[in-house]
């Protein structure tokens, strides 16, 4: 394990203590697997993020190992031992597995990845890395993205291996590359996004030479697949400090290539400062939305907060009276959100939900001081559907005014709207608003067979329900007959 650092013995003693504690917890699994590799004539070491997290005192049950064994040998060793084995990453030298065991009297499940020593490199046009296997752990560690991820613990003897000063960088909370940043990013340009992601996750600073290389090589990110870019962006957005990572993406020019709508929010302010900095406002809204999360990070909410105003640059107008307007930016922004998220290969469901939140985020501002009718409140709930709770959070987060009186007035108005929604939900089951008559009843009352007219009648009755609230059968049937008569 780490040797004592004479310059800061107490800090390192804490690191040593955390690491030993974490490694002792996973030893029943790690040591058992290491002995199997040893018996087969191979080496095994805990590596990368697992070692970093052990040193930070946050090692989970996802364990990363590296070995000199080739993937086919790893399979032979893992299959009789693990509870499940998968080969999804075997083309890149990685074998995955699951091991269920009892640790300290508690049943635990460990997700394990064992990767053969390797090196990866992109050519100028490839979207996929070429994999070649290495024969030493030193070769393997130098190809890793950052020094804090280039440490290993050889097992089962627990020998600490740190050829690139990762422990010192961990203590300094800085991200450096084991080789030159240019060589590292040339090998895999996605590492530039990973720098931003780790800065956001760990609250680390990125070394100046690494930032300089990110700026100089930003265009190289364009050869990386949309799926890989999306996955890194998700991890960044879901981190504890996304502003830090997003700012780095914008400042280095990477965002211009992966999420150009974000830097586009840095609108030049007119000489009289008649509108807010939309970019800074967006980052504040994101942080305020995070503060309202109740069950951990919410990707849908965070993406909606990040993208809610991306329609503003396209809709900005300087009015004759000196005001700046962004009419219909929510509609334009929803379309832009759908386009960008689709290009980044997000699921259809997530694209639909985030776009809908962007489209609805201004709806509340027509509420004023409570002038909405019950019908308008019903429509607000109906249009939000299952996104209502997220819409509440997004709308509240969108208030970044420094005018305390205005902020208080907006907050109270939204409190009032939520109270009215709650009251109507008690009375009318707003979460599942349906017409007072179903399709079968419509056909029976009108004496018609299934066909387009049933959908038209259903739509009429739904509007009636939204406008007037629940209606008794006889009244609904009478209204339906009147509507039918008018159609004929």
Short mmCIF file of C-alpha atoms in Angstrom, two decimals:
data_model
loop_
_atom_site.label_atom_id
_atom_site.label_comp_id
_atom_site.label_asym_id
_atom_site.label_seq_id
_atom_site.Cartn_x
_atom_site.Cartn_y
_atom_site.Cartn_z
CA UNK A 1 0.00 0.00 0.00
CA UNK A 2 1.04 3.68 -0.32
CA UNK A 3 4.35 4.56 1.28
CA UNK A 4 4.40 7.36 3.82
CA UNK A 5 4.93 10.84 2.43
CA UNK A 6 7.30 12.72 4.70
CA UNK A 7 5.99 16.10 3.54
CA UNK A 8 2.46 15.38 4.67
CA UNK A 9 2.41 12.26 6.85
CA UNK A 10 -0.97 12.89 8.49
CA UNK A 11 -2.76 13.34 5.14
CA UNK A 12 -1.25 10.19 3.74
CA UNK A 13 -1.97 8.25 6.91
CA UNK A 14 -5.64 9.10 6.35
CA UNK A 15 -5.38 7.94 2.73
CA UNK A 16 -3.66 4.73 3.83
CA UNK A 17 -6.30 4.09 6.46
CA UNK A 18 -9.17 4.60 4.01
CA UNK A 19 -7.56 2.44 1.36
CA UNK A 20 -6.78 -0.41 3.74
CA UNK A 21 -10.31 -0.32 5.12
CA UNK A 22 -11.85 -0.40 1.64
CA UNK A 23 -9.57 -3.15 0.39
CA UNK A 24 -10.18 -5.28 3.46
CA UNK A 25 -13.90 -5.05 2.72
CA UNK A 26 -13.52 -6.43 -0.81
CA UNK A 27 -10.65 -8.81 -0.01
CA UNK A 28 -12.80 -11.96 0.22
CA UNK A 29 -13.68 -11.50 -3.46
CA UNK A 30 -10.52 -9.84 -4.80
CA UNK A 31 -8.06 -12.17 -3.08
CA UNK A 32 -9.99 -15.30 -4.01
CA UNK A 33 -10.04 -14.28 -7.66
CA UNK A 34 -6.34 -13.31 -7.55
CA UNK A 35 -5.40 -16.74 -6.21
CA UNK A 36 -7.21 -18.40 -9.12
CA UNK A 37 -5.21 -16.29 -11.57
CA UNK A 38 -2.00 -17.05 -9.67
CA UNK A 39 -2.66 -20.79 -9.77
CA UNK A 40 -3.16 -20.52 -13.55
CA UNK A 41 0.20 -18.73 -13.89
CA UNK A 42 -1.10 -15.18 -14.36
CA UNK A 43 -1.03 -11.87 -12.48
CA UNK A 44 -4.03 -9.87 -11.32
CA UNK A 45 -4.26 -6.32 -9.98
CA UNK A 46 -7.02 -4.01 -8.86
CA UNK A 47 -6.69 -0.99 -11.10
CA UNK A 48 -7.89 2.42 -12.21
CA UNK A 49 -11.04 3.88 -10.74
CA UNK A 50 -11.27 1.12 -8.16
CA UNK A 51 -7.90 2.06 -6.65
CA UNK A 52 -8.68 5.78 -6.88
CA UNK A 53 -12.01 5.27 -5.12
CA UNK A 54 -10.43 3.05 -2.46
CA UNK A 55 -7.98 5.86 -1.70
CA UNK A 56 -10.88 8.32 -1.54
CA UNK A 57 -12.83 6.02 0.78
CA UNK A 58 -15.66 5.52 -1.72
CA UNK A 59 -15.04 2.12 -3.31
CA UNK A 60 -18.30 0.44 -4.26
CA UNK A 61 -19.01 -3.11 -5.41
CA UNK A 62 -17.93 -2.50 -9.02
CA UNK A 63 -14.35 -3.77 -9.19
CA UNK A 64 -11.93 -3.27 -12.11
CA UNK A 65 -8.96 -5.59 -12.53
CA UNK A 66 -6.14 -5.89 -15.05
CA UNK A 67 -4.16 -9.00 -15.96
CA UNK A 68 -1.53 -10.41 -18.29
CA UNK A 69 -3.94 -13.25 -19.14
CA UNK A 70 -5.55 -13.08 -22.57
CA UNK A 71 -9.36 -12.89 -22.71
CA UNK A 72 -9.78 -16.60 -23.53
CA UNK A 73 -7.72 -17.49 -20.43
CA UNK A 74 -9.72 -15.02 -18.32
CA UNK A 75 -12.91 -16.79 -19.39
CA UNK A 76 -11.50 -20.18 -18.35
CA UNK A 77 -10.61 -18.81 -14.91
CA UNK A 78 -13.82 -16.83 -14.36
CA UNK A 79 -16.50 -19.25 -15.56
CA UNK A 80 -16.18 -21.90 -12.81
CA UNK A 81 -15.96 -19.19 -10.12
CA UNK A 82 -18.38 -16.38 -10.98
CA UNK A 83 -22.15 -16.57 -10.68
CA UNK A 84 -22.47 -15.00 -14.13
CA UNK A 85 -20.02 -14.14 -16.90
CA UNK A 86 -20.53 -11.95 -19.95
CA UNK A 87 -18.42 -11.25 -23.01
CA UNK A 88 -19.86 -7.94 -24.20
CA UNK A 89 -16.47 -6.19 -24.10
CA UNK A 90 -14.30 -9.13 -25.07
CA UNK A 91 -13.35 -7.53 -28.41
CA UNK A 92 -11.63 -4.84 -26.32
CA UNK A 93 -10.04 -7.37 -23.97
CA UNK A 94 -12.63 -7.13 -21.17
CA UNK A 95 -14.51 -9.99 -19.53
CA UNK A 96 -17.31 -9.14 -17.11
CA UNK A 97 -18.77 -11.13 -14.29
CA UNK A 98 -20.87 -11.15 -11.16
CA UNK A 99 -19.93 -12.75 -7.85
CA UNK A 100 -22.41 -13.10 -5.01
CA UNK A 101 -20.89 -13.74 -1.60
CA UNK A 102 -21.18 -12.93 2.07
CA UNK A 103 -18.91 -10.22 3.46
CA UNK A 104 -19.00 -9.61 7.19
CA UNK A 105 -22.14 -11.72 7.45
CA UNK A 106 -23.94 -9.64 4.80
CA UNK A 107 -24.87 -10.92 1.34
CA UNK A 108 -23.32 -8.73 -1.36
CA UNK A 109 -23.13 -8.80 -5.13
CA UNK A 110 -19.95 -7.65 -6.87
CA UNK A 111 -19.76 -6.57 -10.52
CA UNK A 112 -16.34 -7.45 -11.84
CA UNK A 113 -14.44 -6.51 -15.00
CA UNK A 114 -11.11 -8.09 -15.86
CA UNK A 115 -9.19 -6.47 -18.74
CA UNK A 116 -6.04 -7.76 -20.38
CA UNK A 117 -3.08 -5.34 -20.39
CA UNK A 118 -3.65 -3.30 -23.53
CA UNK A 119 -3.06 -0.17 -25.53
CA UNK A 120 -5.58 1.72 -27.64
CA UNK A 121 -5.16 4.21 -30.46
CA UNK A 122 -7.35 5.98 -32.99
CA UNK A 123 -6.32 6.82 -36.50
CA UNK A 124 -7.53 10.07 -38.03
CA UNK A 125 -10.80 8.65 -39.35
CA UNK A 126 -11.64 5.71 -37.09
CA UNK A 127 -14.51 5.79 -34.59
CA UNK A 128 -13.33 2.63 -32.83
CA UNK A 129 -10.05 2.01 -31.01
CA UNK A 130 -7.60 -0.58 -32.27
CA UNK A 131 -6.72 -2.90 -29.42
CA UNK A 132 -3.33 -4.49 -28.93
CA UNK A 133 -2.41 -6.47 -25.84
CA UNK A 134 0.59 -5.69 -23.65
CA UNK A 135 2.74 -7.84 -21.41
CA UNK A 136 3.39 -5.58 -18.42
CA UNK A 137 1.29 -3.57 -16.04
CA UNK A 138 3.57 -0.57 -16.61
CA UNK A 139 2.56 -0.58 -20.30
CA UNK A 140 -1.05 -0.81 -19.28
CA UNK A 141 -0.93 2.05 -16.78
CA UNK A 142 0.81 4.53 -19.10
CA UNK A 143 -2.05 4.21 -21.63
CA UNK A 144 -4.70 5.18 -19.05
CA UNK A 145 -6.44 8.52 -19.17
CA UNK A 146 -5.28 10.28 -15.98
CA UNK A 147 -2.64 9.62 -13.35
CA UNK A 148 -5.27 9.25 -10.62
CA UNK A 149 -6.65 6.35 -12.69
CA UNK A 150 -3.19 4.93 -13.43
CA UNK A 151 -2.57 3.31 -10.05
CA UNK A 152 -2.87 -0.40 -9.27
CA UNK A 153 -2.73 -2.79 -6.34
CA UNK A 154 -1.14 -6.15 -7.22
CA UNK A 155 -3.03 -9.02 -5.61
CA UNK A 156 -3.05 -10.94 -3.41
CA UNK A 157 0.16 -9.41 -1.97
CA UNK A 158 -1.35 -5.87 -1.95
CA UNK A 159 1.64 -4.19 -3.60
CA UNK A 160 0.88 -0.56 -4.53
CA UNK A 161 1.97 0.40 -8.06
CA UNK A 162 2.05 4.12 -8.94
CA UNK A 163 4.61 4.90 -11.67
CA UNK A 164 3.08 8.28 -12.65
CA UNK A 165 2.53 10.02 -9.32
CA UNK A 166 -1.19 9.42 -9.17
CA UNK A 167 -1.23 9.44 -5.38
CA UNK A 168 0.34 12.91 -5.27
CA UNK A 169 -2.17 14.17 -7.86
CA UNK A 170 -5.01 12.65 -5.88
CA UNK A 171 -3.84 14.50 -2.79
CA UNK A 172 -3.51 17.71 -4.84
CA UNK A 173 -6.94 17.10 -6.44
CA UNK A 174 -5.57 17.63 -9.94
CA UNK A 175 -6.07 15.77 -13.24
CA UNK A 176 -2.92 15.11 -15.27
CA UNK A 177 -2.21 12.53 -17.99
CA UNK A 178 0.41 9.76 -17.57
CA UNK A 179 1.93 10.57 -20.97
CA UNK A 180 1.67 13.93 -22.71
CA UNK A 181 -1.92 15.21 -23.00
CA UNK A 182 -1.51 15.37 -26.79
CA UNK A 183 -0.52 11.69 -26.98
CA UNK A 184 -3.27 10.67 -24.57
CA UNK A 185 -6.01 12.56 -26.41
CA UNK A 186 -4.75 11.38 -29.77
CA UNK A 187 -5.08 7.79 -28.53
CA UNK A 188 -8.69 8.41 -27.49
CA UNK A 189 -10.23 11.86 -27.98
CA UNK A 190 -13.10 10.99 -25.63
CA UNK A 191 -10.59 11.50 -22.81
CA UNK A 192 -11.04 15.24 -23.29
CA UNK A 193 -14.67 14.85 -22.24
CA UNK A 194 -13.62 12.51 -19.46
CA UNK A 195 -11.41 15.29 -18.09
CA UNK A 196 -14.48 17.50 -17.79
CA UNK A 197 -16.51 14.64 -16.36
CA UNK A 198 -13.95 13.74 -13.66
CA UNK A 199 -13.54 17.42 -12.77
CA UNK A 200 -17.31 17.51 -12.19
CA UNK A 201 -17.52 14.19 -10.37
CA UNK A 202 -14.48 14.58 -8.12
CA UNK A 203 -14.37 18.40 -7.90
CA UNK A 204 -10.76 18.29 -9.16
CA UNK A 205 -8.87 20.92 -11.14
CA UNK A 206 -7.53 20.08 -14.60
CA UNK A 207 -3.83 20.76 -15.12
CA UNK A 208 -3.11 23.76 -17.39
CA UNK A 209 -1.26 21.68 -20.00
CA UNK A 210 -4.24 19.32 -20.18
CA UNK A 211 -6.65 22.24 -20.69
CA UNK A 212 -4.38 23.66 -23.39
CA UNK A 213 -4.37 20.32 -25.23
CA UNK A 214 -8.16 20.13 -24.98
CA UNK A 215 -8.44 23.54 -26.65
CA UNK A 216 -5.93 22.65 -29.36
CA UNK A 217 -7.43 19.25 -30.12
CA UNK A 218 -11.15 19.89 -29.61
CA UNK A 219 -12.03 19.04 -33.20
CA UNK A 220 -10.75 15.47 -32.64
CA UNK A 221 -13.87 14.73 -30.58
CA UNK A 222 -15.80 14.60 -33.86
CA UNK A 223 -14.45 11.12 -34.67
CA UNK A 224 -15.93 9.67 -31.46
CA UNK A 225 -19.33 7.99 -31.74
CA UNK A 226 -22.43 9.85 -30.55
CA UNK A 227 -23.17 7.08 -28.07
CA UNK A 228 -19.83 7.43 -26.29
CA UNK A 229 -20.15 11.23 -26.20
CA UNK A 230 -23.68 10.94 -24.82
CA UNK A 231 -22.62 8.54 -22.06
CA UNK A 232 -19.85 10.89 -20.90
CA UNK A 233 -22.21 13.86 -21.03
CA UNK A 234 -24.73 11.97 -18.88
CA UNK A 235 -22.11 11.17 -16.25
CA UNK A 236 -21.04 14.80 -16.20
CA UNK A 237 -24.59 16.15 -15.92
CA UNK A 238 -25.42 13.66 -13.15
CA UNK A 239 -22.31 14.54 -11.14
CA UNK A 240 -22.12 16.57 -7.95
CA UNK A 241 -20.55 19.60 -9.70
CA UNK A 242 -21.84 19.70 -13.30
CA UNK A 243 -21.21 23.46 -13.65
CA UNK A 244 -17.49 22.79 -13.34
CA UNK A 245 -17.46 20.23 -16.13
CA UNK A 246 -19.83 22.13 -18.42
CA UNK A 247 -17.77 25.30 -18.04
CA UNK A 248 -14.65 23.36 -19.06
CA UNK A 249 -16.43 21.96 -22.12
CA UNK A 250 -17.50 25.45 -23.15
CA UNK A 251 -14.17 27.15 -22.44
CA UNK A 252 -12.15 24.56 -24.39
CA UNK A 253 -14.44 24.55 -27.44
CA UNK A 254 -15.53 20.94 -26.95
CA UNK A 255 -19.12 22.02 -26.32
CA UNK A 256 -19.16 23.73 -29.73
CA UNK A 257 -18.86 20.24 -31.20
CA UNK A 258 -20.94 18.08 -28.88
CA UNK A 259 -23.56 20.48 -27.47
CA UNK A 260 -23.31 23.73 -29.46
CA UNK A 261 -26.60 25.03 -28.06
CA UNK A 262 -24.92 25.58 -24.67
CA UNK A 263 -22.13 28.01 -25.69
CA UNK A 264 -24.64 29.71 -27.99
CA UNK A 265 -26.40 30.92 -24.83
CA UNK A 266 -23.52 33.32 -24.17
CA UNK A 267 -25.44 36.13 -25.86
CA UNK A 268 -23.69 39.44 -26.12
CA UNK A 269 -25.42 41.82 -23.75
CA UNK A 270 -26.64 45.09 -25.16
CA UNK A 271 -25.04 48.27 -23.86
CA UNK A 272 -27.87 48.94 -21.40
CA UNK A 273 -27.80 45.37 -19.98
CA UNK A 274 -31.49 44.90 -20.68
CA UNK A 275 -31.41 41.13 -20.45
CA UNK A 276 -29.71 38.54 -18.28
CA UNK A 277 -26.73 36.42 -19.27
CA UNK A 278 -28.68 33.39 -20.50
CA UNK A 279 -25.67 31.05 -20.18
CA UNK A 280 -25.04 31.88 -16.53
CA UNK A 281 -28.79 31.83 -15.85
CA UNK A 282 -28.94 28.30 -17.30
CA UNK A 283 -26.19 26.99 -15.03
CA UNK A 284 -27.91 28.53 -12.00
CA UNK A 285 -31.23 26.93 -13.00
CA UNK A 286 -29.45 23.56 -13.27
CA UNK A 287 -28.00 23.93 -9.78
CA UNK A 288 -31.33 25.07 -8.34
CA UNK A 289 -33.08 22.10 -9.94
CA UNK A 290 -30.49 19.78 -8.39
CA UNK A 291 -31.28 21.25 -4.97
CA UNK A 292 -34.93 20.21 -5.42
CA UNK A 293 -34.16 16.56 -6.26
CA UNK A 294 -35.58 14.12 -3.74
CA UNK A 295 -34.47 10.65 -4.83
CA UNK A 296 -30.98 11.21 -6.17
CA UNK A 297 -29.81 12.72 -9.47
CA UNK A 298 -32.59 13.01 -12.06
CA UNK A 299 -31.26 12.99 -15.64
CA UNK A 300 -34.57 14.10 -17.16
CA UNK A 301 -34.86 17.12 -14.86
CA UNK A 302 -31.20 18.10 -15.23
CA UNK A 303 -31.24 17.90 -19.03
CA UNK A 304 -34.45 19.95 -19.12
CA UNK A 305 -32.85 22.59 -16.89
CA UNK A 306 -29.73 22.64 -19.06
CA UNK A 307 -31.69 22.95 -22.31
CA UNK A 308 -34.78 24.92 -21.26
CA UNK A 309 -33.63 28.24 -22.80
CA UNK A 310 -31.72 27.03 -25.87
CA UNK A 311 -34.39 28.59 -28.09
CA UNK A 312 -33.52 32.11 -26.91
CA UNK A 313 -30.65 32.91 -29.31
CA UNK A 314 -32.86 32.14 -32.31
CA UNK A 315 -35.83 34.16 -31.02
CA UNK A 316 -34.11 37.22 -29.55
CA UNK A 317 -35.58 40.52 -30.73
CA UNK A 318 -34.81 44.11 -29.73
CA UNK A 319 -38.20 45.82 -29.45
CA UNK A 320 -38.91 49.46 -30.33
CA UNK A 321 -39.43 50.32 -26.66
CA UNK A 322 -35.93 49.11 -25.82
CA UNK A 323 -36.94 45.77 -24.33
CA UNK A 324 -35.43 42.47 -25.42
CA UNK A 325 -37.91 39.67 -26.18
CA UNK A 326 -37.66 35.94 -26.78
CA UNK A 327 -41.18 35.19 -28.01
CA UNK A 328 -41.98 31.48 -28.36
CA UNK A 329 -38.47 30.45 -27.35
CA UNK A 330 -39.97 27.52 -25.46
CA UNK A 331 -41.52 26.12 -28.67
CA UNK A 332 -38.36 26.67 -30.69
CA UNK A 333 -36.28 25.27 -27.82
CA UNK A 334 -38.38 22.10 -27.63
CA UNK A 335 -37.71 21.42 -31.32
CA UNK A 336 -33.99 22.12 -30.89
CA UNK A 337 -33.89 19.84 -27.84
CA UNK A 338 -35.48 17.01 -29.78
CA UNK A 339 -33.01 17.44 -32.65
CA UNK A 340 -29.89 17.58 -30.45
CA UNK A 341 -30.91 14.69 -28.19
CA UNK A 342 -31.83 12.55 -31.20
CA UNK A 343 -28.40 13.22 -32.73
CA UNK A 344 -26.83 12.14 -29.44
CA UNK A 345 -28.80 8.86 -29.65
CA UNK A 346 -30.92 9.36 -26.53
CA UNK A 347 -33.91 7.06 -26.12
CA UNK A 348 -37.18 8.16 -27.70
CA UNK A 349 -38.82 8.32 -24.28
CA UNK A 350 -36.15 10.59 -22.80
CA UNK A 351 -36.18 12.84 -25.88
CA UNK A 352 -39.96 13.14 -25.60
CA UNK A 353 -39.92 13.92 -21.86
CA UNK A 354 -37.12 16.50 -21.92
CA UNK A 355 -38.56 18.23 -24.99
CA UNK A 356 -41.98 18.39 -23.33
CA UNK A 357 -40.55 19.99 -20.20
CA UNK A 358 -38.72 22.58 -22.32
CA UNK A 359 -41.98 23.31 -24.15
CA UNK A 360 -43.97 23.69 -20.92
CA UNK A 361 -41.47 25.55 -18.76
CA UNK A 362 -43.07 28.98 -19.37
CA UNK A 363 -46.70 27.90 -19.04
CA UNK A 364 -46.93 28.91 -15.38
CA UNK A 365 -46.12 32.53 -16.15
CA UNK A 366 -49.63 32.98 -17.49
CA UNK A 367 -50.92 32.18 -14.01
CA UNK A 368 -50.27 35.67 -12.65
CA UNK A 369 -51.73 35.99 -9.15
CA UNK A 370 -54.16 33.13 -9.49
CA UNK A 371 -56.50 34.17 -12.29
CA UNK A 372 -56.53 30.74 -13.91
CA UNK A 373 -59.88 28.98 -14.03
CA UNK A 374 -60.22 25.43 -12.79
CA UNK A 375 -60.33 24.46 -16.46
CA UNK A 376 -56.90 26.05 -17.04
CA UNK A 377 -55.48 24.23 -14.03
CA UNK A 378 -56.85 20.92 -15.32
CA UNK A 379 -55.24 21.55 -18.70
CA UNK A 380 -51.91 22.36 -17.05
CA UNK A 381 -52.01 19.04 -15.22
CA UNK A 382 -53.21 17.17 -18.31
CA UNK A 383 -50.47 18.62 -20.52
CA UNK A 384 -47.74 17.85 -17.98
CA UNK A 385 -49.02 14.33 -17.39
CA UNK A 386 -46.47 12.18 -15.53
CA UNK A 387 -43.94 15.03 -15.82
CA UNK A 388 -45.93 17.29 -13.46
CA UNK A 389 -43.58 16.90 -10.48
CA UNK A 390 -40.55 17.63 -12.65
CA UNK A 391 -42.35 20.61 -14.20
CA UNK A 392 -42.96 21.99 -10.70
CA UNK A 393 -39.23 21.73 -9.96
CA UNK A 394 -38.12 23.16 -13.30
CA UNK A 395 -40.51 26.11 -13.04
CA UNK A 396 -39.38 26.94 -9.50
CA UNK A 397 -35.72 26.61 -10.53
CA UNK A 398 -36.20 28.99 -13.45
CA UNK A 399 -36.46 31.96 -11.08
CA UNK A 400 -32.96 33.43 -10.77
CA UNK A 401 -33.86 37.06 -10.16
CA UNK A 402 -31.87 38.92 -7.51
CA UNK A 403 -34.98 40.96 -6.74
CA UNK A 404 -36.12 39.29 -3.52
CA UNK A 405 -39.61 40.78 -3.69
CA UNK A 406 -40.14 39.45 -7.23
CA UNK A 407 -38.74 36.05 -6.29
CA UNK A 408 -41.03 35.83 -3.26
CA UNK A 409 -44.06 36.84 -5.33
CA UNK A 410 -43.31 34.15 -7.95
CA UNK A 411 -42.75 31.52 -5.28
CA UNK A 412 -46.03 32.33 -3.54
CA UNK A 413 -47.91 32.28 -6.84
CA UNK A 414 -46.55 28.82 -7.60
CA UNK A 415 -47.40 27.69 -4.08
CA UNK A 416 -50.95 28.80 -4.85
CA UNK A 417 -51.04 26.87 -8.12
CA UNK A 418 -49.75 23.69 -6.45
CA UNK A 419 -52.41 24.06 -3.73
CA UNK A 420 -55.15 24.38 -6.34
CA UNK A 421 -53.82 21.35 -8.19
CA UNK A 422 -53.83 19.36 -4.95
CA UNK A 423 -57.41 20.40 -4.18
CA UNK A 424 -58.64 19.49 -7.65
CA UNK A 425 -56.74 16.21 -7.56
CA UNK A 426 -58.57 15.29 -4.37
CA UNK A 427 -61.90 16.06 -5.96
CA UNK A 428 -61.40 14.83 -9.50
CA UNK A 429 -58.46 12.42 -9.83
CA UNK A 430 -56.65 14.85 -12.13
CA UNK A 431 -53.78 12.44 -12.72
CA UNK A 432 -56.01 10.37 -15.00
CA UNK A 433 -58.42 12.80 -16.60
CA UNK A 434 -60.76 10.97 -18.96
CA UNK A 435 -64.13 11.77 -20.52
CA UNK A 436 -67.20 10.91 -18.45
CA UNK A 437 -68.21 8.34 -21.09
CA UNK A 438 -66.05 5.59 -22.57
CA UNK A 439 -65.97 4.32 -26.14
CA UNK A 440 -68.58 1.62 -25.61
CA UNK A 441 -71.00 4.09 -24.03
CA UNK A 442 -70.44 6.53 -26.91
CA UNK A 443 -71.28 3.85 -29.48
CA UNK A 444 -74.36 2.80 -27.51
CA UNK A 445 -75.71 6.36 -27.07
CA UNK A 446 -75.08 7.37 -30.68
CA UNK A 447 -75.96 4.00 -32.17
CA UNK A 448 -72.82 3.91 -34.30
CA UNK A 449 -70.17 1.29 -35.05
CA UNK A 450 -66.45 1.66 -34.29
CA UNK A 451 -64.77 4.24 -36.51
CA UNK A 452 -63.23 7.72 -36.63
CA UNK A 453 -66.37 9.31 -35.20
CA UNK A 454 -65.75 7.61 -31.85
CA UNK A 455 -62.38 9.37 -31.55
CA UNK A 456 -64.00 12.68 -32.46
CA UNK A 457 -66.71 12.18 -29.85
CA UNK A 458 -64.12 11.14 -27.26
CA UNK A 459 -62.12 14.32 -27.94
CA UNK A 460 -65.27 16.44 -27.54
CA UNK A 461 -66.10 14.80 -24.22
CA UNK A 462 -62.52 15.22 -22.98
CA UNK A 463 -62.67 18.96 -23.70
CA UNK A 464 -66.02 19.07 -21.89
CA UNK A 465 -64.48 17.29 -18.90
CA UNK A 466 -61.51 19.67 -18.81
CA UNK A 467 -63.76 22.69 -19.05
CA UNK A 468 -66.47 21.73 -16.55
CA UNK A 469 -64.99 19.03 -14.36
CA UNK A 470 -66.77 15.71 -13.67
CA UNK A 471 -70.26 15.40 -15.14
CA UNK A 472 -73.05 12.92 -14.33
CA UNK A 473 -73.89 10.26 -16.95
CA UNK A 474 -77.18 11.80 -18.03
CA UNK A 475 -75.68 15.28 -18.48
CA UNK A 476 -72.72 13.88 -20.43
CA UNK A 477 -75.00 11.78 -22.63
CA UNK A 478 -77.19 14.80 -23.33
CA UNK A 479 -74.18 16.93 -24.28
CA UNK A 480 -72.94 14.15 -26.54
CA UNK A 481 -76.27 13.93 -28.33
CA UNK A 482 -76.32 17.71 -28.86
CA UNK A 483 -72.81 17.53 -30.31
CA UNK A 484 -73.82 14.64 -32.57
CA UNK A 485 -76.85 16.49 -33.82
CA UNK A 486 -74.67 19.48 -34.70
CA UNK A 487 -72.36 17.22 -36.72
CA UNK A 488 -75.25 16.05 -38.84
#
